[in-house]
Amino acid sequence: MAEKRAVETWDDVAGMENTGEVLIPADPLDRVLGQEEAITLAKIAARQRRNLLLVGPPGTGKSMIARALSLNLPKPRQEVRVSQNPENPERPFLEVIDEKQVNSEARAMKESVGKLLEPDHAPKNVAQRLGYLCPNCGAYSSPDEFTCPQCGKAKIEQKTGGSSPFGDIFGMLEAAMPGTMNAGKERVNTTRINSDGTEETVVFERAGDSIRMLDTKALEKRNKLQSKSLSKTLVKLDRVPFVMATGASETELLGDVRHDPYGGHAKIGVPAYQRVIPGAVHEAHEGVLFVDEISHLGEMQRYILTAMQDRKFPITGRNPQSSGASVRVDDVPCDFVLVAACNMQDLPNILSPLRSRIVGDGYEVLVDVAMKDTSHNRAKYAQFVAQEIAMDGHIPDATVAAVEEIIKEGRRRAKLDNQSGCLTLRLRELGGLIRAAGDIAVMEGAELIDAGHVIGAKKRSMTVEEQIRERYGSFQKGMASDVSSSQKETSPYYLQNEHIDDQMFN
Ligand SMILES: Nc1ncnc2c1ncn2[C@@H]1O[C@H](COP(=O)(O)OP(=O)(O)O)[C@@H](O)[C@H]1O
Ligand SMILES: [Mg+2]
């Protein structure tokens, strides 16, 4: 197959066999068609940590730009944890840890695992007590096997010779319920005399097929880590710096503390710090918080405003009936870049102090519904077709003629938006057309998507309203031919739809 090439003009495309030769740009911002102003602002926003409000119709790339912006941000440098507060368990400690410390902890953890030994390199009595070595025949096997695969006897030490009744009892148990019994212990403590005469405790543990050996130093390290590990990581250092807030609930946006029926009781309950859950605002720390259809958040917009002003937001139980309500962690960091999106109609429903906050510390931009029909932009349409095919993964590449057919459709759709001489940027819908054409090609067993498939898909992807218009000449005529008077009155929507229409039009 020919080498992939970037396409800048239509001539670059015209010389290709199919869209499989189009190089898809590595930077996700370069995969966005048109929207030059929005992309310039997204680059500034990423560099300077500014907010962005993207306004415009659906399917024109707003979410795509938000996601691409997040990938242009520097990698997160902080990890956020909560840990046990022994004095007051319902006020867990907050720990904000930097990259260096997280990495050094990971190193210490590695060192604390001690040394792994092959079972036959461990002292014989240790290997036997841990259940690796068969005391009867001296063969090594996994401690999960209660009976020795070599001699078939129980790997338990038989102090009274071969006739111990216990050996048989264990053997029977194991035969009845395989895997329920282990040979030997999990852990063996030994003492070692060092060359300088000092005594040292050395611990041997089972570690799968190997034996773990921990000397005093390794044991100390492990104890230190264990006492520290009374903590829960809320926001990992290694994370995707893009979080979408759907506004489905306050919990999702702001976090929560889960209920514990035992009220965090010291013995039988779940400690408060383990029940703390971060919200989208916290997970977006150092990254992008993307709020699609921001006006749909209603009153919750206030919380976003507060979070942006303070750059931290407490986590507390949101259900007053829950035992989580008495738990609270203050000042949990949430320093995010806000990218919000909405339709033009929804602009008045954005909380005005929030809007002025976004603009005061960022930009708002009206995204384009169409771009000029130039050689460069036609080439970008070919790139778009290649991108959609690659993303879908189930449809073949498209021929140049198929791309031309899609360009025609792009022109037609731009006209519907009163943008003549342009190509539409309502690309979500056009992506649907490409997939539909691809499905037709697949069902036909064709190797490539061709112009004919696109034309077939156009027919198939017409909305029902368009189909009615095509078949009956006009939408009204179609309706009239379909609804009988008896249907009118029995329809559950009679009062809401037709009846009102009757009043309005008769
Ligand atoms: N400007 C664009 N450039 C390239 N692809 C686009 C563009 N706009 C939309 N798409 C395609 O449509 C899909 C949906 O777009 P999206 O970014 O979710 O639109 P919006 O957020 O404006 O509703 C994208 O994942 C992409 O496949
Ligand atoms: Mg979207």
Coordinates of C-alpha atoms and ligand atoms in Angstrom, one line a residue:
M1 CA 0.0 0.0 0.0
A2 CA 1.2 3.5 -0.8
E3 CA 2.7 5.6 2.0
K4 CA 0.4 7.8 3.9
R5 CA 0.6 11.5 3.1
A6 CA -0.8 14.7 4.6
V7 CA -3.3 16.4 2.4
E8 CA -3.3 20.2 2.0
T9 CA -4.9 20.8 -1.4
W10 CA -7.4 18.8 -3.5
D11 CA -4.5 17.9 -5.9
D12 CA -2.9 15.9 -3.0
V13 CA -6.2 13.9 -2.8
A14 CA -6.9 13.5 -6.5
G15 CA -3.7 11.5 -7.0
M16 CA -4.7 8.9 -4.4
E17 CA -6.2 5.5 -4.8
N18 CA -8.4 5.8 -1.7
T19 CA -8.6 7.5 1.7
G20 CA -6.3 4.8 3.2
E21 CA -3.4 6.9 1.9
V22 CA -4.4 10.1 3.9
L23 CA -2.2 10.8 6.9
I24 CA -4.3 11.5 9.9
P25 CA -2.6 14.3 12.0
A26 CA -1.1 13.3 15.3
D27 CA -2.2 16.4 17.2
P28 CA -5.9 16.0 17.8
L29 CA -6.4 19.8 17.4
D30 CA -5.3 19.3 13.7
R31 CA -8.0 16.7 13.2
V32 CA -10.7 19.4 13.7
L33 CA -11.9 20.8 10.4
G34 CA -12.6 24.5 10.1
Q35 CA -13.1 26.3 13.5
E36 CA -9.8 28.2 13.1
E37 CA -10.8 30.8 15.7
A38 CA -11.9 28.2 18.3
I39 CA -8.7 26.3 17.8
T40 CA -6.5 29.3 18.1
L41 CA -8.3 30.1 21.4
A42 CA -8.0 26.5 22.6
K43 CA -4.2 26.7 22.1
I44 CA -4.0 29.9 24.1
A45 CA -6.3 28.4 26.7
A46 CA -4.1 25.4 27.1
R47 CA -0.9 27.4 27.3
Q48 CA -2.2 30.1 29.6
R49 CA -4.7 28.1 31.5
R50 CA -7.7 30.2 30.4
N51 CA -11.4 29.1 30.2
L52 CA -13.3 28.7 27.1
L53 CA -17.0 28.9 26.2
L54 CA -17.9 27.3 22.9
V55 CA -21.2 28.3 21.4
G56 CA -22.9 26.8 18.4
P57 CA -25.0 24.0 16.9
P58 CA -24.5 20.4 17.8
G59 CA -22.1 18.2 15.9
T60 CA -19.7 20.9 14.9
G61 CA -16.7 19.8 17.0
K62 CA -17.1 21.5 20.4
S63 CA -16.5 18.4 22.4
M64 CA -13.7 17.5 20.1
I65 CA -11.9 20.8 20.6
A66 CA -12.3 20.5 24.4
R67 CA -10.8 17.0 24.4
A68 CA -7.9 18.1 22.2
L69 CA -7.3 21.1 24.4
S70 CA -6.8 18.8 27.4
L71 CA -4.1 16.9 25.5
N72 CA -2.2 20.1 25.0
L73 CA -2.0 20.8 28.7
P74 CA 1.1 19.8 30.7
K75 CA 0.9 16.4 32.5
P76 CA -0.6 16.6 36.0
R77 CA 1.9 17.0 38.8
Q78 CA -0.1 16.4 41.9
E79 CA -1.8 13.4 43.5
V80 CA -4.6 14.0 46.0
R81 CA -5.3 11.6 48.9
V82 CA -7.2 11.4 52.1
S83 CA -5.9 9.6 55.1
Q84 CA -7.1 8.4 58.5
N85 CA -7.3 11.0 61.2
P86 CA -7.0 8.9 64.4
E87 CA -8.2 11.8 66.6
N88 CA -11.2 12.6 64.6
P89 CA -12.0 10.0 61.9
E90 CA -14.8 12.1 60.4
R91 CA -12.3 14.8 59.4
P92 CA -9.9 12.7 57.3
F93 CA -6.6 14.4 56.6
L94 CA -6.0 15.8 53.1
E95 CA -2.7 15.1 51.4
V96 CA -1.6 16.8 48.2
I97 CA 1.5 15.0 47.1
D98 CA 3.9 16.0 44.3
E99 CA 5.3 13.9 41.5
K100 CA 8.7 13.4 43.2
Q101 CA 7.2 12.0 46.3
V102 CA 4.8 9.7 44.5
N103 CA 7.7 8.3 42.5
S104 CA 9.9 7.8 45.5
E105 CA 7.1 6.0 47.3
A106 CA 6.8 3.7 44.3
R107 CA 10.5 3.0 44.5
A108 CA 10.4 2.3 48.2
M109 CA 7.5 -0.1 47.7
K110 CA 9.5 -2.0 45.2
E111 CA 12.4 -2.3 47.6
S112 CA 10.1 -3.4 50.4
V113 CA 9.2 -6.5 48.6
G114 CA 12.4 -8.0 49.8
K115 CA 14.1 -10.7 47.7
L116 CA 12.4 -13.4 45.8
L117 CA 14.0 -16.9 46.0
E118 CA 13.4 -20.1 44.0
P119 CA 12.1 -22.5 46.6
D120 CA 15.2 -24.8 46.3
H121 CA 17.4 -21.8 47.2
A122 CA 15.6 -21.3 50.5
P123 CA 16.7 -23.2 53.6
K124 CA 15.3 -26.7 53.4
N125 CA 13.4 -26.5 56.7
V126 CA 11.8 -23.2 55.6
A127 CA 10.8 -24.6 52.2
Q128 CA 9.2 -27.5 54.0
R129 CA 7.3 -25.4 56.6
L130 CA 6.0 -23.2 53.9
G131 CA 4.7 -26.2 52.0
Y132 CA 7.0 -26.2 49.0
L133 CA 9.1 -29.2 49.9
C134 CA 7.7 -32.6 50.4
P135 CA 9.1 -34.1 53.7
N136 CA 8.4 -37.6 52.4
C137 CA 10.2 -37.7 49.1
G138 CA 12.1 -34.3 49.0
A139 CA 10.4 -33.1 45.8
Y140 CA 9.4 -29.4 45.3
S141 CA 5.9 -28.4 44.3
S142 CA 3.5 -25.5 44.7
P143 CA 2.2 -25.0 48.3
D144 CA -1.3 -24.9 46.8
E145 CA -1.0 -28.6 46.2
F146 CA -1.7 -30.3 49.5
T147 CA -0.6 -33.7 48.3
C148 CA 2.8 -34.1 46.7
P149 CA 2.5 -34.7 43.0
Q150 CA 5.7 -36.8 43.2
C151 CA 4.9 -39.4 45.9
G152 CA 1.2 -38.7 46.3
K153 CA 1.4 -38.3 50.1
A154 CA 0.2 -35.3 52.1
K155 CA 3.0 -32.8 52.3
I156 CA 2.5 -32.4 56.0
E157 CA 5.2 -33.3 58.4
Q158 CA 4.5 -36.8 59.7
K159 CA 6.2 -36.8 63.0
T160 CA 5.1 -40.3 64.0
G161 CA 6.3 -41.9 60.9
G162 CA 4.1 -42.9 57.9
S163 CA 1.2 -44.0 60.0
S164 CA 0.1 -40.6 61.3
P165 CA -3.7 -40.5 61.3
F166 CA -3.6 -36.8 60.6
G167 CA -1.9 -37.3 57.3
D168 CA -4.8 -39.4 56.2
I169 CA -7.4 -37.1 57.6
F170 CA -5.9 -34.1 55.7
G171 CA -5.5 -36.2 52.7
M172 CA -9.2 -37.2 52.8
L173 CA -10.2 -33.6 53.3
E174 CA -8.2 -32.5 50.3
A175 CA -9.6 -35.3 48.2
A176 CA -13.2 -34.3 49.1
M177 CA -12.7 -30.6 48.6
P178 CA -9.6 -30.0 46.4
G179 CA -7.9 -26.7 46.9
T180 CA -9.3 -26.1 50.4
M181 CA -6.2 -27.2 52.2
N182 CA -2.8 -25.7 51.9
A183 CA 0.3 -27.5 52.8
G184 CA 2.3 -25.6 55.4
K185 CA 2.2 -22.0 56.6
E186 CA 2.0 -18.6 54.9
R187 CA 4.9 -17.2 56.8
V188 CA 7.9 -18.4 58.8
N189 CA 10.1 -16.3 61.1
T190 CA 13.7 -17.3 61.5
T191 CA 16.7 -15.8 63.2
R192 CA 20.0 -15.3 61.5
I193 CA 23.4 -14.6 63.2
N194 CA 25.3 -12.1 61.1
S195 CA 29.1 -12.2 60.7
D196 CA 29.5 -9.4 63.3
G197 CA 27.7 -11.6 65.8
T198 CA 24.4 -9.6 65.8
E199 CA 21.1 -11.5 65.6
E200 CA 18.6 -10.5 62.9
T201 CA 15.1 -11.6 62.2
V202 CA 14.5 -12.9 58.7
V203 CA 11.0 -13.6 57.5
F204 CA 10.1 -16.0 54.7
E205 CA 6.7 -15.8 53.0
R206 CA 4.9 -17.5 50.3
A207 CA 4.9 -15.6 47.0
G208 CA 3.2 -17.8 44.4
D209 CA 5.8 -20.2 43.1
S210 CA 8.7 -18.3 44.8
I211 CA 9.6 -17.6 48.4
R212 CA 10.0 -14.0 49.6
M213 CA 12.8 -13.2 52.0
L214 CA 12.6 -10.1 54.1
D215 CA 15.5 -9.0 56.2
T216 CA 15.2 -6.4 59.0
K217 CA 15.6 -3.5 56.6
A218 CA 13.0 -4.7 54.2
L219 CA 10.6 -5.3 57.1
E220 CA 11.1 -1.8 58.4
K221 CA 10.4 -0.3 55.0
R222 CA 7.2 -2.4 54.7
N223 CA 6.0 -1.4 58.2
K224 CA 6.5 2.3 57.4
L225 CA 4.6 1.9 54.1
Q226 CA 1.8 0.0 55.8
S227 CA 1.3 2.7 58.5
K228 CA 1.2 5.2 55.7
S229 CA -1.2 3.2 53.7
L230 CA -4.1 4.2 55.9
S231 CA -4.9 6.5 53.0
K232 CA -7.0 6.5 49.9
T233 CA -6.0 8.1 46.6
L234 CA -8.8 10.4 45.3
V235 CA -7.0 11.7 42.3
K236 CA -4.2 9.7 40.8
L237 CA -1.0 11.4 39.5
D238 CA -1.2 9.3 36.4
R239 CA -4.6 10.4 35.0
V240 CA -6.4 11.6 31.9
P241 CA -6.6 15.4 32.2
F242 CA -10.1 15.5 30.7
V243 CA -13.3 15.1 32.8
M244 CA -16.8 15.5 31.5
A245 CA -19.4 16.8 33.9
T246 CA -22.8 15.8 32.8
G247 CA -24.6 17.5 35.7
A248 CA -26.5 14.3 36.4
S249 CA -26.2 14.8 40.1
E250 CA -24.4 16.9 42.7
T251 CA -22.6 13.8 43.8
E252 CA -21.1 13.3 40.3
L253 CA -20.0 17.0 40.1
L254 CA -18.9 17.6 43.7
G255 CA -18.1 14.2 45.2
D256 CA -19.7 12.4 48.2
V257 CA -19.0 10.3 51.3
R258 CA -20.7 7.0 51.0
H259 CA -23.0 5.7 53.7
D260 CA -21.8 3.0 56.1
P261 CA -24.6 1.2 58.0
Y262 CA -22.1 0.8 60.9
G263 CA -21.4 4.5 61.0
G264 CA -17.7 4.0 60.5
H265 CA -17.5 1.9 63.7
A266 CA -13.8 1.2 64.5
K267 CA -14.2 -2.6 64.3
I268 CA -17.0 -3.5 62.0
G269 CA -17.5 -0.3 59.9
V270 CA -15.7 1.1 56.9
P271 CA -13.4 4.0 58.0
A272 CA -14.7 7.4 56.9
Y273 CA -11.6 8.3 54.8
Q274 CA -12.2 5.1 52.7
R275 CA -15.7 6.3 51.9
V276 CA -14.7 9.7 50.4
I277 CA -15.4 9.9 46.7
P278 CA -14.1 12.8 44.5
G279 CA -16.4 14.7 42.2
A280 CA -15.8 15.7 38.6
V281 CA -14.4 19.1 39.8
H282 CA -11.7 17.3 41.8
E283 CA -10.9 14.8 39.1
A284 CA -10.4 17.6 36.7
H285 CA -7.7 19.2 38.9
E286 CA -4.8 20.4 36.7
G287 CA -6.8 19.4 33.6
V288 CA -10.0 20.3 31.7
L289 CA -13.5 20.2 33.2
F290 CA -15.8 20.0 30.2
V291 CA -19.4 20.9 30.8
D292 CA -21.5 20.2 27.7
E293 CA -24.8 22.1 27.6
I294 CA -23.8 24.1 30.6
S295 CA -27.2 25.8 31.0
H296 CA -28.7 22.4 31.7
L297 CA -26.8 22.4 34.9
G298 CA -29.3 24.9 36.3
E299 CA -28.6 25.8 39.9
M300 CA -25.5 23.6 39.9
Q301 CA -23.7 26.2 37.9
R302 CA -23.2 28.0 41.2
Y303 CA -21.0 25.3 42.5
I304 CA -18.8 25.5 39.4
L305 CA -18.5 29.2 40.0
T306 CA -17.4 28.7 43.6
A307 CA -15.0 25.9 42.6
M308 CA -13.4 28.2 40.0
Q309 CA -13.1 31.1 42.4
D310 CA -11.6 29.1 45.3
R311 CA -9.8 26.5 43.2
K312 CA -10.8 24.0 46.0
F313 CA -14.1 22.5 47.0
P314 CA -14.9 20.5 50.2
I315 CA -16.1 16.9 49.9
T316 CA -18.9 15.9 52.2
G317 CA -21.8 13.4 52.4
R318 CA -24.6 14.9 50.3
N319 CA -27.4 12.8 51.7
P320 CA -28.4 14.2 55.1
Q321 CA -29.8 10.8 56.1
S322 CA -26.5 9.0 55.4
S323 CA -23.7 8.4 57.9
G324 CA -21.5 10.1 55.3
A325 CA -23.1 13.5 56.1
S326 CA -21.0 13.9 59.2
V327 CA -17.8 13.4 57.3
R328 CA -16.0 16.3 55.6
V329 CA -12.7 17.0 53.9
D330 CA -12.0 20.7 53.3
D331 CA -10.0 22.4 50.7
V332 CA -9.8 19.5 48.2
P333 CA -8.0 21.1 45.2
C334 CA -9.9 21.6 41.9
D335 CA -7.8 23.9 39.8
F336 CA -9.2 23.2 36.4
V337 CA -9.6 24.9 33.0
L338 CA -13.3 25.1 32.3
V339 CA -14.4 24.4 28.8
A340 CA -18.2 24.9 28.5
A341 CA -20.4 24.4 25.5
C342 CA -23.9 25.4 24.6
N343 CA -26.3 26.2 21.8
M344 CA -27.0 29.8 21.0
Q345 CA -30.6 29.5 22.3
D346 CA -29.3 28.5 25.7
L347 CA -27.0 31.5 26.2
P348 CA -29.5 33.4 28.3
N349 CA -29.7 30.4 30.7
I350 CA -26.0 30.5 31.7
L351 CA -25.7 31.9 35.2
S352 CA -24.4 35.4 34.5
P353 CA -21.7 35.6 37.2
L354 CA -20.4 32.3 35.8
R355 CA -20.4 33.6 32.3
S356 CA -18.5 36.7 33.3
R357 CA -16.1 34.5 35.3
I358 CA -15.4 32.4 32.2
V359 CA -15.0 35.5 30.0
G360 CA -13.1 37.5 32.6
D361 CA -10.5 34.8 32.6
G362 CA -10.8 33.3 29.2
Y363 CA -12.7 33.5 25.9
E364 CA -16.0 32.8 24.3
V365 CA -16.3 31.9 20.7
L366 CA -19.1 31.2 18.3
V367 CA -18.2 28.1 16.3
D368 CA -18.8 28.0 12.6
V369 CA -21.5 25.9 10.9
A370 CA -19.7 26.0 7.5
M371 CA -16.3 26.7 5.9
K372 CA -15.4 28.1 2.5
D373 CA -15.5 25.6 -0.4
T374 CA -11.8 25.8 -1.2
S375 CA -9.3 23.3 -2.5
H376 CA -7.7 23.2 1.0
N377 CA -11.0 22.6 2.7
R378 CA -12.0 19.9 0.2
A379 CA -8.8 18.1 1.0
K380 CA -9.7 18.4 4.7
Y381 CA -13.0 16.7 3.9
A382 CA -11.0 13.8 2.5
Q383 CA -9.0 13.8 5.8
F384 CA -12.3 13.9 7.7
V385 CA -13.5 10.8 5.8
A386 CA -10.3 9.0 6.6
Q387 CA -10.6 10.0 10.3
E388 CA -14.2 8.8 10.5
I389 CA -13.4 5.5 8.8
A390 CA -10.4 4.9 11.1
M391 CA -12.5 5.7 14.2
D392 CA -15.3 3.4 13.2
G393 CA -13.0 0.5 12.5
H394 CA -15.7 -1.7 10.8
I395 CA -15.9 -0.1 7.4
P396 CA -13.5 0.0 4.4
D397 CA -11.6 3.0 3.0
A398 CA -13.3 5.3 0.5
T399 CA -12.5 6.1 -3.1
V400 CA -11.9 9.7 -4.3
A401 CA -15.2 9.6 -6.1
A402 CA -16.9 8.7 -2.8
V403 CA -15.2 11.7 -1.1
E404 CA -16.4 13.9 -4.0
E405 CA -20.0 12.7 -3.4
I406 CA -19.6 13.6 0.3
I407 CA -18.3 17.0 -0.6
K408 CA -21.4 17.5 -2.7
E409 CA -23.6 16.6 0.2
G410 CA -21.5 19.0 2.4
R411 CA -22.3 21.8 0.0
R412 CA -26.0 21.0 -0.1
R413 CA -26.1 21.0 3.7
A414 CA -24.2 24.3 4.0
K415 CA -26.9 25.8 1.8
L416 CA -29.6 24.7 4.2
D417 CA -27.8 26.9 6.8
N418 CA -27.8 29.7 4.2
Q419 CA -24.1 29.4 3.6
S420 CA -23.7 29.0 -0.1
G421 CA -20.3 28.4 -1.6
C422 CA -19.4 26.6 1.6
L423 CA -19.0 23.1 3.1
T424 CA -21.0 22.2 6.2
L425 CA -19.2 21.8 9.5
R426 CA -22.2 19.9 11.0
L427 CA -19.9 17.0 10.7
R428 CA -21.4 14.6 13.2
E429 CA -24.3 14.0 10.8
L430 CA -22.0 13.8 7.9
G431 CA -20.0 11.1 9.8
G432 CA -23.3 9.2 10.1
L433 CA -23.6 9.3 6.3
I434 CA -20.0 7.9 5.9
R435 CA -20.8 5.0 8.3
A436 CA -24.1 4.3 6.5
A437 CA -22.2 4.2 3.1
G438 CA -19.6 2.0 4.7
D439 CA -22.3 -0.4 6.0
I440 CA -23.7 -0.7 2.4
A441 CA -20.3 -1.4 1.1
V442 CA -19.7 -4.1 3.7
M443 CA -23.1 -5.8 3.0
E444 CA -22.2 -5.8 -0.7
G445 CA -18.8 -7.2 0.0
A446 CA -17.2 -4.2 -1.7
E447 CA -13.5 -3.5 -0.9
L448 CA -13.9 0.2 -0.9
I449 CA -16.7 2.7 -0.3
D450 CA -17.6 4.1 -3.7
A451 CA -19.8 7.1 -4.8
G452 CA -22.8 4.7 -5.3
H453 CA -22.6 3.7 -1.7
V454 CA -22.7 7.3 -0.6
I455 CA -25.7 8.0 -2.8
G456 CA -27.5 4.9 -1.4
A457 CA -26.7 6.1 2.1
K458 CA -28.0 9.5 1.5
K459 CA -31.4 8.0 0.7
R460 CA -31.3 5.8 3.7
S461 CA -30.1 8.5 6.1
M462 CA -33.0 10.9 5.2
T463 CA -35.1 11.7 8.2
V464 CA -38.7 10.4 8.2
E465 CA -39.9 14.0 7.5
E466 CA -37.6 14.2 4.4
Q467 CA -38.9 10.7 3.3
I468 CA -42.5 11.9 3.6
R469 CA -41.7 15.0 1.6
E470 CA -40.1 13.0 -1.1
R471 CA -42.9 10.5 -1.4
Y472 CA -45.9 12.9 -1.0
G473 CA -44.6 16.2 -2.4
S474 CA -45.0 17.9 1.0
F475 CA -45.1 17.1 4.6
Q476 CA -48.7 18.2 5.0
K477 CA -50.0 16.1 2.1
G478 CA -48.2 13.1 3.6
M479 CA -49.8 13.7 7.0
A480 CA -53.3 14.1 5.4
S481 CA -53.0 10.8 3.6
D482 CA -52.0 9.0 6.7
V483 CA -54.3 10.1 9.6
S484 CA -57.9 8.8 9.4
S485 CA -60.5 10.6 11.6
S486 CA -61.0 7.6 13.8
Q487 CA -57.2 7.4 14.5
K488 CA -57.3 11.1 15.4
E489 CA -59.5 10.6 18.4
T490 CA -58.0 7.5 19.7
S491 CA -54.4 8.7 19.5
P492 CA -53.0 9.4 23.0
Y493 CA -51.6 12.6 21.6
Y494 CA -54.9 13.7 20.0
L495 CA -55.4 16.6 22.3
Q496 CA -51.7 17.6 22.3
N497 CA -51.1 17.4 18.5
E498 CA -53.8 17.1 15.9
H499 CA -56.6 18.7 17.8
I500 CA -54.5 21.8 18.4
D501 CA -53.5 21.7 14.8
D502 CA -57.1 21.6 13.8
Q503 CA -57.9 24.6 15.9
M504 CA -54.9 26.5 14.5
F505 CA -55.4 25.7 10.8
N506 CA -59.1 25.2 10.4
Ligands
LIG1 N1 -15.0 20.3 13.1 C1 -14.9 19.0 13.1 N2 -13.9 18.4 12.5 C2 -13.8 17.1 12.5 N3 -14.7 16.2 12.9 C3 -15.8 16.7 13.5 C4 -16.0 18.1 13.6 N4 -17.2 18.4 14.2 C5 -17.7 17.2 14.4 N5 -16.9 16.2 14.0 C6 -17.2 14.7 14.1 O1 -18.4 14.6 14.8 C7 -18.3 14.0 16.1 C8 -19.1 14.8 17.1 O2 -18.6 16.1 17.3 P1 -18.6 16.8 18.7 O3 -17.3 17.4 18.9 O4 -19.2 16.0 19.7 O5 -19.6 18.0 18.4 P2 -20.3 19.0 19.4 O6 -19.6 18.9 20.7 O7 -20.2 20.3 18.8 O8 -21.8 18.6 19.5 C9 -16.8 14.1 16.4 O9 -16.4 13.1 17.2 C10 -16.2 14.0 15.0 O10 -16.2 12.7 14.6
MG2 MG -20.7 17.5 22.1

